[in-house]
Amino acid sequence: MHCINQNKIQMTDHNTPLAHHHISVDCVVVGFDGEQLKVLLLKRIIKEDGNEYHDMKLPGSLIYQDEDPDSAAQRVLEEQAGLKRMTLEQFKAFGSRDRTKNIKDVQWLERAIKMKVDRIVTIAYLSLVKISSSNTAFTAGGNELRWIPIDNPGELAFDHNIIINEALKRIRQSVSTDPIYLFQLLPHKFTALQLRTLFERIYGKALDVRNFQKKLKQMTYVVPLDEYEKNVAHRAARYYRFDKVEYNKTRR
């Protein structure tokens, strides 16, 4: 058993004020359009000295007194992105004092919630979804949202770049231990190229085509269909589907 040496603990001065935290949730919704891994971002409008500035942020909100973090995350996605009953994984909390170092972030939030903000701890959630087109912009609840490539989201509000990077690490860990997460991002029917591209986007490196084809043949749960792409300029590729029953057999 590991024992704590009380003599080595540095006690906080009793005159040091306790941190008064605001608690929030931020949602990292990740999708794959067949070519790129993307994250869903919300357009933020900052008004300052008569001028208007735009940037992007993750969907998020402070938690109300009468809700738990999971309920708050579901509310955020429904209110801000029009997404209901999402499968969400709570993957990390972010509480650095530097989260509110940008005065514009603080001023924007204080105007939005009509109270002073000193420090915010956020609980981050991850959701994997299927998307069908690239750079799709849409509105929900009066908000403008856009799918942005996860490897180049630009400079985001607060520490949302850090949160997205941690979410990508989480996806890599999850796929390494349980490949079923891949098929939450792919359409019901997909090509071998789409599957290989998804691997490459998740791990950030190109895969050898022949080695990948060997790996694909070993995936007995990736079933080839007697269907091919239509109306394409190149040679039509075969479609595959994910067989969950066969996958569960391989995991036993």
JSON list of C-alpha atoms in Angstrom, two decimals:
[
{"chain": "A", "resi": 1, "resn": "MET", "atom": "CA", "xyz": [0.00, 0.00, 0.00]},
{"chain": "A", "resi": 2, "resn": "HIS", "atom": "CA", "xyz": [1.28, 3.43, -0.92]},
{"chain": "A", "resi": 3, "resn": "CYS", "atom": "CA", "xyz": [1.59, 5.68, 2.14]},
{"chain": "A", "resi": 4, "resn": "ILE", "atom": "CA", "xyz": [1.56, 9.46, 2.04]},
{"chain": "A", "resi": 5, "resn": "ASN", "atom": "CA", "xyz": [4.37, 11.21, 3.88]},
{"chain": "A", "resi": 6, "resn": "GLN", "atom": "CA", "xyz": [2.53, 14.00, 5.67]},
{"chain": "A", "resi": 7, "resn": "ASN", "atom": "CA", "xyz": [5.79, 15.91, 6.19]},
{"chain": "A", "resi": 8, "resn": "LYS", "atom": "CA", "xyz": [6.21, 16.34, 2.44]},
{"chain": "A", "resi": 9, "resn": "ILE", "atom": "CA", "xyz": [2.76, 17.81, 1.80]},
{"chain": "A", "resi": 10, "resn": "GLN", "atom": "CA", "xyz": [2.85, 21.54, 1.21]},
{"chain": "A", "resi": 11, "resn": "MET", "atom": "CA", "xyz": [-0.20, 22.97, 2.92]},
{"chain": "A", "resi": 12, "resn": "THR", "atom": "CA", "xyz": [-2.04, 25.94, 1.36]},
{"chain": "A", "resi": 13, "resn": "ASP", "atom": "CA", "xyz": [-2.00, 29.14, 3.34]},
{"chain": "A", "resi": 14, "resn": "HIS", "atom": "CA", "xyz": [-5.39, 29.59, 5.05]},
{"chain": "A", "resi": 15, "resn": "ASN", "atom": "CA", "xyz": [-5.49, 33.14, 3.71]},
{"chain": "A", "resi": 16, "resn": "THR", "atom": "CA", "xyz": [-5.57, 31.86, 0.12]},
{"chain": "A", "resi": 17, "resn": "PRO", "atom": "CA", "xyz": [-9.15, 32.17, -1.18]},
{"chain": "A", "resi": 18, "resn": "LEU", "atom": "CA", "xyz": [-10.91, 29.03, -2.36]},
{"chain": "A", "resi": 19, "resn": "ALA", "atom": "CA", "xyz": [-11.45, 28.78, -6.10]},
{"chain": "A", "resi": 20, "resn": "HIS", "atom": "CA", "xyz": [-15.04, 29.57, -7.03]},
{"chain": "A", "resi": 21, "resn": "HIS", "atom": "CA", "xyz": [-15.66, 27.48, -10.11]},
{"chain": "A", "resi": 22, "resn": "HIS", "atom": "CA", "xyz": [-18.27, 27.84, -12.76]},
{"chain": "A", "resi": 23, "resn": "ILE", "atom": "CA", "xyz": [-18.88, 24.37, -14.22]},
{"chain": "A", "resi": 24, "resn": "SER", "atom": "CA", "xyz": [-19.62, 23.90, -17.91]},
{"chain": "A", "resi": 25, "resn": "VAL", "atom": "CA", "xyz": [-19.85, 21.20, -20.56]},
{"chain": "A", "resi": 26, "resn": "ASP", "atom": "CA", "xyz": [-18.33, 21.26, -24.05]},
{"chain": "A", "resi": 27, "resn": "CYS", "atom": "CA", "xyz": [-19.27, 18.78, -26.76]},
{"chain": "A", "resi": 28, "resn": "VAL", "atom": "CA", "xyz": [-16.86, 17.46, -29.39]},
{"chain": "A", "resi": 29, "resn": "VAL", "atom": "CA", "xyz": [-18.99, 16.03, -32.19]},
{"chain": "A", "resi": 30, "resn": "VAL", "atom": "CA", "xyz": [-16.79, 14.25, -34.74]},
{"chain": "A", "resi": 31, "resn": "GLY", "atom": "CA", "xyz": [-17.87, 13.00, -38.17]},
{"chain": "A", "resi": 32, "resn": "PHE", "atom": "CA", "xyz": [-16.30, 11.61, -41.33]},
{"chain": "A", "resi": 33, "resn": "ASP", "atom": "CA", "xyz": [-17.44, 12.67, -44.81]},
{"chain": "A", "resi": 34, "resn": "GLY", "atom": "CA", "xyz": [-15.54, 9.99, -46.72]},
{"chain": "A", "resi": 35, "resn": "GLU", "atom": "CA", "xyz": [-12.47, 12.17, -47.15]},
{"chain": "A", "resi": 36, "resn": "GLN", "atom": "CA", "xyz": [-11.84, 14.10, -43.96]},
{"chain": "A", "resi": 37, "resn": "LEU", "atom": "CA", "xyz": [-12.40, 13.71, -40.24]},
{"chain": "A", "resi": 38, "resn": "LYS", "atom": "CA", "xyz": [-14.36, 16.75, -39.11]},
{"chain": "A", "resi": 39, "resn": "VAL", "atom": "CA", "xyz": [-15.52, 18.44, -35.93]},
{"chain": "A", "resi": 40, "resn": "LEU", "atom": "CA", "xyz": [-18.77, 20.36, -35.53]},
{"chain": "A", "resi": 41, "resn": "LEU", "atom": "CA", "xyz": [-18.16, 23.99, -34.57]},
{"chain": "A", "resi": 42, "resn": "LEU", "atom": "CA", "xyz": [-20.49, 26.84, -33.74]},
{"chain": "A", "resi": 43, "resn": "LYS", "atom": "CA", "xyz": [-20.01, 30.39, -35.00]},
{"chain": "A", "resi": 44, "resn": "ARG", "atom": "CA", "xyz": [-19.53, 32.91, -32.19]},
{"chain": "A", "resi": 45, "resn": "ILE", "atom": "CA", "xyz": [-20.20, 36.64, -32.58]},
{"chain": "A", "resi": 46, "resn": "ILE", "atom": "CA", "xyz": [-18.19, 39.05, -30.43]},
{"chain": "A", "resi": 47, "resn": "LYS", "atom": "CA", "xyz": [-19.26, 42.70, -30.28]},
{"chain": "A", "resi": 48, "resn": "GLU", "atom": "CA", "xyz": [-16.64, 45.13, -29.06]},
{"chain": "A", "resi": 49, "resn": "ASP", "atom": "CA", "xyz": [-16.41, 48.94, -29.32]},
{"chain": "A", "resi": 50, "resn": "GLY", "atom": "CA", "xyz": [-19.06, 49.03, -32.01]},
{"chain": "A", "resi": 51, "resn": "ASN", "atom": "CA", "xyz": [-17.27, 46.37, -34.07]},
{"chain": "A", "resi": 52, "resn": "GLU", "atom": "CA", "xyz": [-18.31, 42.77, -34.66]},
{"chain": "A", "resi": 53, "resn": "TYR", "atom": "CA", "xyz": [-15.88, 39.84, -34.73]},
{"chain": "A", "resi": 54, "resn": "HIS", "atom": "CA", "xyz": [-16.56, 36.22, -35.64]},
{"chain": "A", "resi": 55, "resn": "ASP", "atom": "CA", "xyz": [-14.78, 33.07, -34.54]},
{"chain": "A", "resi": 56, "resn": "MET", "atom": "CA", "xyz": [-15.67, 29.44, -33.82]},
{"chain": "A", "resi": 57, "resn": "LYS", "atom": "CA", "xyz": [-16.18, 27.36, -30.70]},
{"chain": "A", "resi": 58, "resn": "LEU", "atom": "CA", "xyz": [-17.41, 23.98, -29.57]},
{"chain": "A", "resi": 59, "resn": "PRO", "atom": "CA", "xyz": [-21.07, 23.71, -28.60]},
{"chain": "A", "resi": 60, "resn": "GLY", "atom": "CA", "xyz": [-21.12, 24.23, -24.84]},
{"chain": "A", "resi": 61, "resn": "SER", "atom": "CA", "xyz": [-22.83, 25.83, -21.88]},
{"chain": "A", "resi": 62, "resn": "LEU", "atom": "CA", "xyz": [-22.66, 26.36, -18.16]},
{"chain": "A", "resi": 63, "resn": "ILE", "atom": "CA", "xyz": [-24.55, 23.70, -16.17]},
{"chain": "A", "resi": 64, "resn": "TYR", "atom": "CA", "xyz": [-27.81, 24.75, -14.56]},
{"chain": "A", "resi": 65, "resn": "GLN", "atom": "CA", "xyz": [-28.38, 24.12, -10.87]},
{"chain": "A", "resi": 66, "resn": "ASP", "atom": "CA", "xyz": [-31.07, 21.50, -11.52]},
{"chain": "A", "resi": 67, "resn": "GLU", "atom": "CA", "xyz": [-29.22, 19.33, -14.07]},
{"chain": "A", "resi": 68, "resn": "ASP", "atom": "CA", "xyz": [-26.30, 16.92, -14.05]},
{"chain": "A", "resi": 69, "resn": "PRO", "atom": "CA", "xyz": [-23.42, 17.13, -16.58]},
{"chain": "A", "resi": 70, "resn": "ASP", "atom": "CA", "xyz": [-24.81, 14.37, -18.83]},
{"chain": "A", "resi": 71, "resn": "SER", "atom": "CA", "xyz": [-28.18, 16.11, -19.08]},
{"chain": "A", "resi": 72, "resn": "ALA", "atom": "CA", "xyz": [-26.46, 19.43, -19.74]},
{"chain": "A", "resi": 73, "resn": "ALA", "atom": "CA", "xyz": [-24.47, 17.93, -22.63]},
{"chain": "A", "resi": 74, "resn": "GLN", "atom": "CA", "xyz": [-27.64, 16.53, -24.22]},
{"chain": "A", "resi": 75, "resn": "ARG", "atom": "CA", "xyz": [-29.36, 19.91, -23.78]},
{"chain": "A", "resi": 76, "resn": "VAL", "atom": "CA", "xyz": [-26.44, 21.73, -25.40]},
{"chain": "A", "resi": 77, "resn": "LEU", "atom": "CA", "xyz": [-26.51, 19.57, -28.52]},
{"chain": "A", "resi": 78, "resn": "GLU", "atom": "CA", "xyz": [-30.28, 19.81, -28.86]},
{"chain": "A", "resi": 79, "resn": "GLU", "atom": "CA", "xyz": [-30.47, 23.58, -28.26]},
{"chain": "A", "resi": 80, "resn": "GLN", "atom": "CA", "xyz": [-27.34, 24.66, -30.09]},
{"chain": "A", "resi": 81, "resn": "ALA", "atom": "CA", "xyz": [-27.04, 22.06, -32.86]},
{"chain": "A", "resi": 82, "resn": "GLY", "atom": "CA", "xyz": [-30.48, 20.48, -33.18]},
{"chain": "A", "resi": 83, "resn": "LEU", "atom": "CA", "xyz": [-29.04, 17.04, -32.34]},
{"chain": "A", "resi": 84, "resn": "LYS", "atom": "CA", "xyz": [-31.22, 14.88, -30.10]},
{"chain": "A", "resi": 85, "resn": "ARG", "atom": "CA", "xyz": [-30.53, 11.78, -28.00]},
{"chain": "A", "resi": 86, "resn": "MET", "atom": "CA", "xyz": [-26.87, 11.61, -28.93]},
{"chain": "A", "resi": 87, "resn": "THR", "atom": "CA", "xyz": [-24.52, 8.89, -27.70]},
{"chain": "A", "resi": 88, "resn": "LEU", "atom": "CA", "xyz": [-22.02, 10.83, -25.60]},
{"chain": "A", "resi": 89, "resn": "GLU", "atom": "CA", "xyz": [-18.87, 9.81, -23.78]},
{"chain": "A", "resi": 90, "resn": "GLN", "atom": "CA", "xyz": [-17.51, 11.98, -20.98]},
{"chain": "A", "resi": 91, "resn": "PHE", "atom": "CA", "xyz": [-13.78, 11.83, -21.65]},
{"chain": "A", "resi": 92, "resn": "LYS", "atom": "CA", "xyz": [-11.96, 14.54, -19.69]},
{"chain": "A", "resi": 93, "resn": "ALA", "atom": "CA", "xyz": [-12.27, 17.62, -17.49]},
{"chain": "A", "resi": 94, "resn": "PHE", "atom": "CA", "xyz": [-10.36, 20.82, -18.25]},
{"chain": "A", "resi": 95, "resn": "GLY", "atom": "CA", "xyz": [-9.70, 23.23, -15.41]},
{"chain": "A", "resi": 96, "resn": "SER", "atom": "CA", "xyz": [-6.57, 25.22, -16.12]},
{"chain": "A", "resi": 97, "resn": "ARG", "atom": "CA", "xyz": [-6.62, 28.81, -14.87]},
{"chain": "A", "resi": 98, "resn": "ASP", "atom": "CA", "xyz": [-5.47, 29.76, -18.37]},
{"chain": "A", "resi": 99, "resn": "ARG", "atom": "CA", "xyz": [-8.84, 28.75, -19.83]},
{"chain": "A", "resi": 100, "resn": "THR", "atom": "CA", "xyz": [-10.06, 32.32, -19.30]},
{"chain": "A", "resi": 101, "resn": "LYS", "atom": "CA", "xyz": [-6.83, 34.17, -20.05]},
{"chain": "A", "resi": 102, "resn": "ASN", "atom": "CA", "xyz": [-8.27, 35.74, -23.22]},
{"chain": "A", "resi": 103, "resn": "ILE", "atom": "CA", "xyz": [-10.21, 38.82, -22.14]},
{"chain": "A", "resi": 104, "resn": "LYS", "atom": "CA", "xyz": [-12.45, 38.60, -25.23]},
{"chain": "A", "resi": 105, "resn": "ASP", "atom": "CA", "xyz": [-13.60, 35.13, -24.16]},
{"chain": "A", "resi": 106, "resn": "VAL", "atom": "CA", "xyz": [-14.37, 36.38, -20.67]},
{"chain": "A", "resi": 107, "resn": "GLN", "atom": "CA", "xyz": [-16.23, 39.48, -21.86]},
{"chain": "A", "resi": 108, "resn": "TRP", "atom": "CA", "xyz": [-18.28, 37.46, -24.34]},
{"chain": "A", "resi": 109, "resn": "LEU", "atom": "CA", "xyz": [-19.26, 34.93, -21.68]},
{"chain": "A", "resi": 110, "resn": "GLU", "atom": "CA", "xyz": [-20.06, 37.56, -19.06]},
{"chain": "A", "resi": 111, "resn": "ARG", "atom": "CA", "xyz": [-22.37, 39.33, -21.49]},
{"chain": "A", "resi": 112, "resn": "ALA", "atom": "CA", "xyz": [-24.02, 36.01, -22.38]},
{"chain": "A", "resi": 113, "resn": "ILE", "atom": "CA", "xyz": [-24.65, 34.83, -18.80]},
{"chain": "A", "resi": 114, "resn": "LYS", "atom": "CA", "xyz": [-24.91, 38.30, -17.19]},
{"chain": "A", "resi": 115, "resn": "MET", "atom": "CA", "xyz": [-22.55, 37.54, -14.34]},
{"chain": "A", "resi": 116, "resn": "LYS", "atom": "CA", "xyz": [-18.86, 37.89, -13.55]},
{"chain": "A", "resi": 117, "resn": "VAL", "atom": "CA", "xyz": [-16.58, 35.02, -14.57]},
{"chain": "A", "resi": 118, "resn": "ASP", "atom": "CA", "xyz": [-13.34, 34.26, -12.77]},
{"chain": "A", "resi": 119, "resn": "ARG", "atom": "CA", "xyz": [-12.65, 30.66, -13.69]},
{"chain": "A", "resi": 120, "resn": "ILE", "atom": "CA", "xyz": [-14.46, 27.85, -15.48]},
{"chain": "A", "resi": 121, "resn": "VAL", "atom": "CA", "xyz": [-13.97, 24.10, -15.25]},
{"chain": "A", "resi": 122, "resn": "THR", "atom": "CA", "xyz": [-15.46, 22.27, -18.22]},
{"chain": "A", "resi": 123, "resn": "ILE", "atom": "CA", "xyz": [-16.40, 18.63, -18.64]},
{"chain": "A", "resi": 124, "resn": "ALA", "atom": "CA", "xyz": [-15.81, 17.49, -22.21]},
{"chain": "A", "resi": 125, "resn": "TYR", "atom": "CA", "xyz": [-17.99, 15.01, -24.07]},
{"chain": "A", "resi": 126, "resn": "LEU", "atom": "CA", "xyz": [-17.29, 13.12, -27.29]},
{"chain": "A", "resi": 127, "resn": "SER", "atom": "CA", "xyz": [-19.82, 11.92, -29.86]},
{"chain": "A", "resi": 128, "resn": "LEU", "atom": "CA", "xyz": [-19.14, 10.11, -33.15]},
{"chain": "A", "resi": 129, "resn": "VAL", "atom": "CA", "xyz": [-21.66, 10.64, -35.96]},
{"chain": "A", "resi": 130, "resn": "LYS", "atom": "CA", "xyz": [-22.12, 9.97, -39.65]},
{"chain": "A", "resi": 131, "resn": "ILE", "atom": "CA", "xyz": [-22.02, 12.93, -42.05]},
{"chain": "A", "resi": 132, "resn": "SER", "atom": "CA", "xyz": [-22.52, 12.86, -45.78]},
{"chain": "A", "resi": 133, "resn": "SER", "atom": "CA", "xyz": [-21.00, 16.01, -47.29]},
{"chain": "A", "resi": 134, "resn": "SER", "atom": "CA", "xyz": [-17.98, 18.22, -46.88]},
{"chain": "A", "resi": 135, "resn": "ASN", "atom": "CA", "xyz": [-18.04, 21.72, -45.40]},
{"chain": "A", "resi": 136, "resn": "THR", "atom": "CA", "xyz": [-21.77, 21.57, -44.78]},
{"chain": "A", "resi": 137, "resn": "ALA", "atom": "CA", "xyz": [-23.06, 24.67, -43.02]},
{"chain": "A", "resi": 138, "resn": "PHE", "atom": "CA", "xyz": [-26.42, 24.73, -41.29]},
{"chain": "A", "resi": 139, "resn": "THR", "atom": "CA", "xyz": [-28.33, 26.61, -38.63]},
{"chain": "A", "resi": 140, "resn": "ALA", "atom": "CA", "xyz": [-30.03, 25.31, -35.49]},
{"chain": "A", "resi": 141, "resn": "GLY", "atom": "CA", "xyz": [-31.60, 27.30, -32.68]},
{"chain": "A", "resi": 142, "resn": "GLY", "atom": "CA", "xyz": [-30.43, 30.50, -34.34]},
{"chain": "A", "resi": 143, "resn": "ASN", "atom": "CA", "xyz": [-26.82, 29.28, -34.35]},
{"chain": "A", "resi": 144, "resn": "GLU", "atom": "CA", "xyz": [-24.64, 28.81, -37.41]},
{"chain": "A", "resi": 145, "resn": "LEU", "atom": "CA", "xyz": [-22.69, 25.55, -37.37]},
{"chain": "A", "resi": 146, "resn": "ARG", "atom": "CA", "xyz": [-20.11, 24.11, -39.69]},
{"chain": "A", "resi": 147, "resn": "TRP", "atom": "CA", "xyz": [-18.17, 20.89, -40.13]},
{"chain": "A", "resi": 148, "resn": "ILE", "atom": "CA", "xyz": [-14.46, 21.82, -40.00]},
{"chain": "A", "resi": 149, "resn": "PRO", "atom": "CA", "xyz": [-11.47, 19.49, -40.65]},
{"chain": "A", "resi": 150, "resn": "ILE", "atom": "CA", "xyz": [-10.35, 18.31, -37.24]},
{"chain": "A", "resi": 151, "resn": "ASP", "atom": "CA", "xyz": [-6.66, 18.71, -38.07]},
{"chain": "A", "resi": 152, "resn": "ASN", "atom": "CA", "xyz": [-7.05, 22.38, -39.02]},
{"chain": "A", "resi": 153, "resn": "PRO", "atom": "CA", "xyz": [-9.88, 24.04, -37.09]},
{"chain": "A", "resi": 154, "resn": "GLY", "atom": "CA", "xyz": [-8.19, 27.43, -36.80]},
{"chain": "A", "resi": 155, "resn": "GLU", "atom": "CA", "xyz": [-7.82, 29.35, -33.55]},
{"chain": "A", "resi": 156, "resn": "LEU", "atom": "CA", "xyz": [-10.87, 28.61, -31.42]},
{"chain": "A", "resi": 157, "resn": "ALA", "atom": "CA", "xyz": [-12.39, 30.16, -28.31]},
{"chain": "A", "resi": 158, "resn": "PHE", "atom": "CA", "xyz": [-11.08, 29.37, -24.81]},
{"chain": "A", "resi": 159, "resn": "ASP", "atom": "CA", "xyz": [-9.02, 26.15, -24.87]},
{"chain": "A", "resi": 160, "resn": "HIS", "atom": "CA", "xyz": [-11.19, 24.40, -27.44]},
{"chain": "A", "resi": 161, "resn": "ASN", "atom": "CA", "xyz": [-8.19, 23.56, -29.65]},
{"chain": "A", "resi": 162, "resn": "ILE", "atom": "CA", "xyz": [-6.72, 21.63, -26.73]},
{"chain": "A", "resi": 163, "resn": "ILE", "atom": "CA", "xyz": [-10.04, 19.89, -26.05]},
{"chain": "A", "resi": 164, "resn": "ILE", "atom": "CA", "xyz": [-10.30, 18.78, -29.70]},
{"chain": "A", "resi": 165, "resn": "ASN", "atom": "CA", "xyz": [-6.73, 17.42, -29.66]},
{"chain": "A", "resi": 166, "resn": "GLU", "atom": "CA", "xyz": [-7.52, 15.42, -26.52]},
{"chain": "A", "resi": 167, "resn": "ALA", "atom": "CA", "xyz": [-10.71, 14.12, -28.14]},
{"chain": "A", "resi": 168, "resn": "LEU", "atom": "CA", "xyz": [-8.69, 12.90, -31.13]},
{"chain": "A", "resi": 169, "resn": "LYS", "atom": "CA", "xyz": [-6.32, 11.09, -28.78]},
{"chain": "A", "resi": 170, "resn": "ARG", "atom": "CA", "xyz": [-9.34, 9.48, -27.15]},
{"chain": "A", "resi": 171, "resn": "ILE", "atom": "CA", "xyz": [-10.64, 8.32, -30.55]},
{"chain": "A", "resi": 172, "resn": "ARG", "atom": "CA", "xyz": [-7.26, 6.76, -31.36]},
{"chain": "A", "resi": 173, "resn": "GLN", "atom": "CA", "xyz": [-7.21, 4.92, -28.04]},
{"chain": "A", "resi": 174, "resn": "SER", "atom": "CA", "xyz": [-10.77, 3.70, -28.52]},
{"chain": "A", "resi": 175, "resn": "VAL", "atom": "CA", "xyz": [-10.20, 2.47, -32.08]},
{"chain": "A", "resi": 176, "resn": "SER", "atom": "CA", "xyz": [-6.99, 0.68, -31.04]},
{"chain": "A", "resi": 177, "resn": "THR", "atom": "CA", "xyz": [-8.82, -1.32, -28.38]},
{"chain": "A", "resi": 178, "resn": "ASP", "atom": "CA", "xyz": [-12.19, -1.68, -30.11]},
{"chain": "A", "resi": 179, "resn": "PRO", "atom": "CA", "xyz": [-12.44, -1.09, -33.90]},
{"chain": "A", "resi": 180, "resn": "ILE", "atom": "CA", "xyz": [-16.23, -0.88, -33.69]},
{"chain": "A", "resi": 181, "resn": "TYR", "atom": "CA", "xyz": [-15.79, 2.88, -33.19]},
{"chain": "A", "resi": 182, "resn": "LEU", "atom": "CA", "xyz": [-14.71, 3.16, -36.83]},
{"chain": "A", "resi": 183, "resn": "PHE", "atom": "CA", "xyz": [-18.12, 2.05, -38.03]},
{"chain": "A", "resi": 184, "resn": "GLN", "atom": "CA", "xyz": [-19.90, 4.74, -36.04]},
{"chain": "A", "resi": 185, "resn": "LEU", "atom": "CA", "xyz": [-18.26, 7.18, -38.46]},
{"chain": "A", "resi": 186, "resn": "LEU", "atom": "CA", "xyz": [-18.78, 5.30, -41.73]},
{"chain": "A", "resi": 187, "resn": "PRO", "atom": "CA", "xyz": [-22.01, 5.13, -43.74]},
{"chain": "A", "resi": 188, "resn": "HIS", "atom": "CA", "xyz": [-24.00, 1.88, -43.80]},
{"chain": "A", "resi": 189, "resn": "LYS", "atom": "CA", "xyz": [-22.32, 1.01, -47.11]},
{"chain": "A", "resi": 190, "resn": "PHE", "atom": "CA", "xyz": [-18.72, 2.10, -47.59]},
{"chain": "A", "resi": 191, "resn": "THR", "atom": "CA", "xyz": [-15.75, 1.44, -49.88]},
{"chain": "A", "resi": 192, "resn": "ALA", "atom": "CA", "xyz": [-12.35, 0.07, -48.91]},
{"chain": "A", "resi": 193, "resn": "LEU", "atom": "CA", "xyz": [-10.91, 3.48, -49.79]},
{"chain": "A", "resi": 194, "resn": "GLN", "atom": "CA", "xyz": [-13.24, 5.20, -47.32]},
{"chain": "A", "resi": 195, "resn": "LEU", "atom": "CA", "xyz": [-12.22, 2.77, -44.56]},
{"chain": "A", "resi": 196, "resn": "ARG", "atom": "CA", "xyz": [-8.51, 3.22, -45.31]},
{"chain": "A", "resi": 197, "resn": "THR", "atom": "CA", "xyz": [-8.89, 6.99, -45.49]},
{"chain": "A", "resi": 198, "resn": "LEU", "atom": "CA", "xyz": [-10.64, 7.00, -42.12]},
{"chain": "A", "resi": 199, "resn": "PHE", "atom": "CA", "xyz": [-7.75, 5.06, -40.57]},
{"chain": "A", "resi": 200, "resn": "GLU", "atom": "CA", "xyz": [-5.31, 7.56, -42.09]},
{"chain": "A", "resi": 201, "resn": "ARG", "atom": "CA", "xyz": [-7.22, 10.60, -40.80]},
{"chain": "A", "resi": 202, "resn": "ILE", "atom": "CA", "xyz": [-7.51, 9.19, -37.29]},
{"chain": "A", "resi": 203, "resn": "TYR", "atom": "CA", "xyz": [-3.83, 8.28, -37.00]},
{"chain": "A", "resi": 204, "resn": "GLY", "atom": "CA", "xyz": [-2.49, 11.14, -39.10]},
{"chain": "A", "resi": 205, "resn": "LYS", "atom": "CA", "xyz": [-0.36, 9.03, -41.44]},
{"chain": "A", "resi": 206, "resn": "ALA", "atom": "CA", "xyz": [-0.63, 7.29, -44.81]},
{"chain": "A", "resi": 207, "resn": "LEU", "atom": "CA", "xyz": [-1.10, 3.51, -44.91]},
{"chain": "A", "resi": 208, "resn": "ASP", "atom": "CA", "xyz": [0.50, 1.14, -47.40]},
{"chain": "A", "resi": 209, "resn": "VAL", "atom": "CA", "xyz": [-2.31, 0.06, -49.76]},
{"chain": "A", "resi": 210, "resn": "ARG", "atom": "CA", "xyz": [-1.22, -3.59, -50.07]},
{"chain": "A", "resi": 211, "resn": "ASN", "atom": "CA", "xyz": [-0.78, -4.02, -46.32]},
{"chain": "A", "resi": 212, "resn": "PHE", "atom": "CA", "xyz": [-4.19, -2.47, -45.77]},
{"chain": "A", "resi": 213, "resn": "GLN", "atom": "CA", "xyz": [-5.81, -4.86, -48.27]},
{"chain": "A", "resi": 214, "resn": "LYS", "atom": "CA", "xyz": [-4.33, -7.78, -46.30]},
{"chain": "A", "resi": 215, "resn": "LYS", "atom": "CA", "xyz": [-5.70, -6.31, -43.09]},
{"chain": "A", "resi": 216, "resn": "LEU", "atom": "CA", "xyz": [-9.11, -5.82, -44.70]},
{"chain": "A", "resi": 217, "resn": "LYS", "atom": "CA", "xyz": [-9.29, -9.52, -45.66]},
{"chain": "A", "resi": 218, "resn": "GLN", "atom": "CA", "xyz": [-8.59, -10.42, -42.02]},
{"chain": "A", "resi": 219, "resn": "MET", "atom": "CA", "xyz": [-11.58, -8.34, -40.89]},
{"chain": "A", "resi": 220, "resn": "THR", "atom": "CA", "xyz": [-14.23, -11.03, -41.30]},
{"chain": "A", "resi": 221, "resn": "TYR", "atom": "CA", "xyz": [-16.81, -8.58, -39.99]},
{"chain": "A", "resi": 222, "resn": "VAL", "atom": "CA", "xyz": [-16.28, -6.26, -42.98]},
{"chain": "A", "resi": 223, "resn": "VAL", "atom": "CA", "xyz": [-18.50, -7.98, -45.54]},
{"chain": "A", "resi": 224, "resn": "PRO", "atom": "CA", "xyz": [-18.16, -7.33, -49.31]},
{"chain": "A", "resi": 225, "resn": "LEU", "atom": "CA", "xyz": [-21.43, -6.60, -51.11]},
{"chain": "A", "resi": 226, "resn": "ASP", "atom": "CA", "xyz": [-22.49, -7.28, -54.68]},
{"chain": "A", "resi": 227, "resn": "GLU", "atom": "CA", "xyz": [-22.88, -3.54, -55.11]},
{"chain": "A", "resi": 228, "resn": "TYR", "atom": "CA", "xyz": [-20.56, -0.99, -56.68]},
{"chain": "A", "resi": 229, "resn": "GLU", "atom": "CA", "xyz": [-20.34, 2.77, -56.94]},
{"chain": "A", "resi": 230, "resn": "LYS", "atom": "CA", "xyz": [-22.41, 4.37, -59.67]},
{"chain": "A", "resi": 231, "resn": "ASN", "atom": "CA", "xyz": [-21.88, 7.42, -61.85]},
{"chain": "A", "resi": 232, "resn": "VAL", "atom": "CA", "xyz": [-18.20, 7.85, -60.95]},
{"chain": "A", "resi": 233, "resn": "ALA", "atom": "CA", "xyz": [-15.42, 8.99, -63.28]},
{"chain": "A", "resi": 234, "resn": "HIS", "atom": "CA", "xyz": [-13.02, 6.31, -62.00]},
{"chain": "A", "resi": 235, "resn": "ARG", "atom": "CA", "xyz": [-13.35, 2.55, -61.80]},
{"chain": "A", "resi": 236, "resn": "ALA", "atom": "CA", "xyz": [-16.38, 1.76, -59.64]},
{"chain": "A", "resi": 237, "resn": "ALA", "atom": "CA", "xyz": [-15.38, 0.48, -56.20]},
{"chain": "A", "resi": 238, "resn": "ARG", "atom": "CA", "xyz": [-17.13, -2.34, -54.37]},
{"chain": "A", "resi": 239, "resn": "TYR", "atom": "CA", "xyz": [-19.21, -1.54, -51.31]},
{"chain": "A", "resi": 240, "resn": "TYR", "atom": "CA", "xyz": [-18.78, -3.21, -47.93]},
{"chain": "A", "resi": 241, "resn": "ARG", "atom": "CA", "xyz": [-20.88, -3.31, -44.78]},
{"chain": "A", "resi": 242, "resn": "PHE", "atom": "CA", "xyz": [-20.14, -3.87, -41.11]},
{"chain": "A", "resi": 243, "resn": "ASP", "atom": "CA", "xyz": [-21.50, -7.14, -39.67]},
{"chain": "A", "resi": 244, "resn": "LYS", "atom": "CA", "xyz": [-21.98, -6.58, -35.93]},
{"chain": "A", "resi": 245, "resn": "VAL", "atom": "CA", "xyz": [-22.89, -10.22, -35.24]},
{"chain": "A", "resi": 246, "resn": "GLU", "atom": "CA", "xyz": [-19.67, -11.47, -36.81]},
{"chain": "A", "resi": 247, "resn": "TYR", "atom": "CA", "xyz": [-17.73, -8.72, -35.04]},
{"chain": "A", "resi": 248, "resn": "ASN", "atom": "CA", "xyz": [-19.06, -9.84, -31.65]},
{"chain": "A", "resi": 249, "resn": "LYS", "atom": "CA", "xyz": [-17.96, -13.40, -32.42]},
{"chain": "A", "resi": 250, "resn": "THR", "atom": "CA", "xyz": [-14.41, -12.22, -33.05]},
{"chain": "A", "resi": 251, "resn": "ARG", "atom": "CA", "xyz": [-14.37, -10.33, -29.74]},
{"chain": "A", "resi": 252, "resn": "ARG", "atom": "CA", "xyz": [-15.26, -13.32, -27.59]}
]
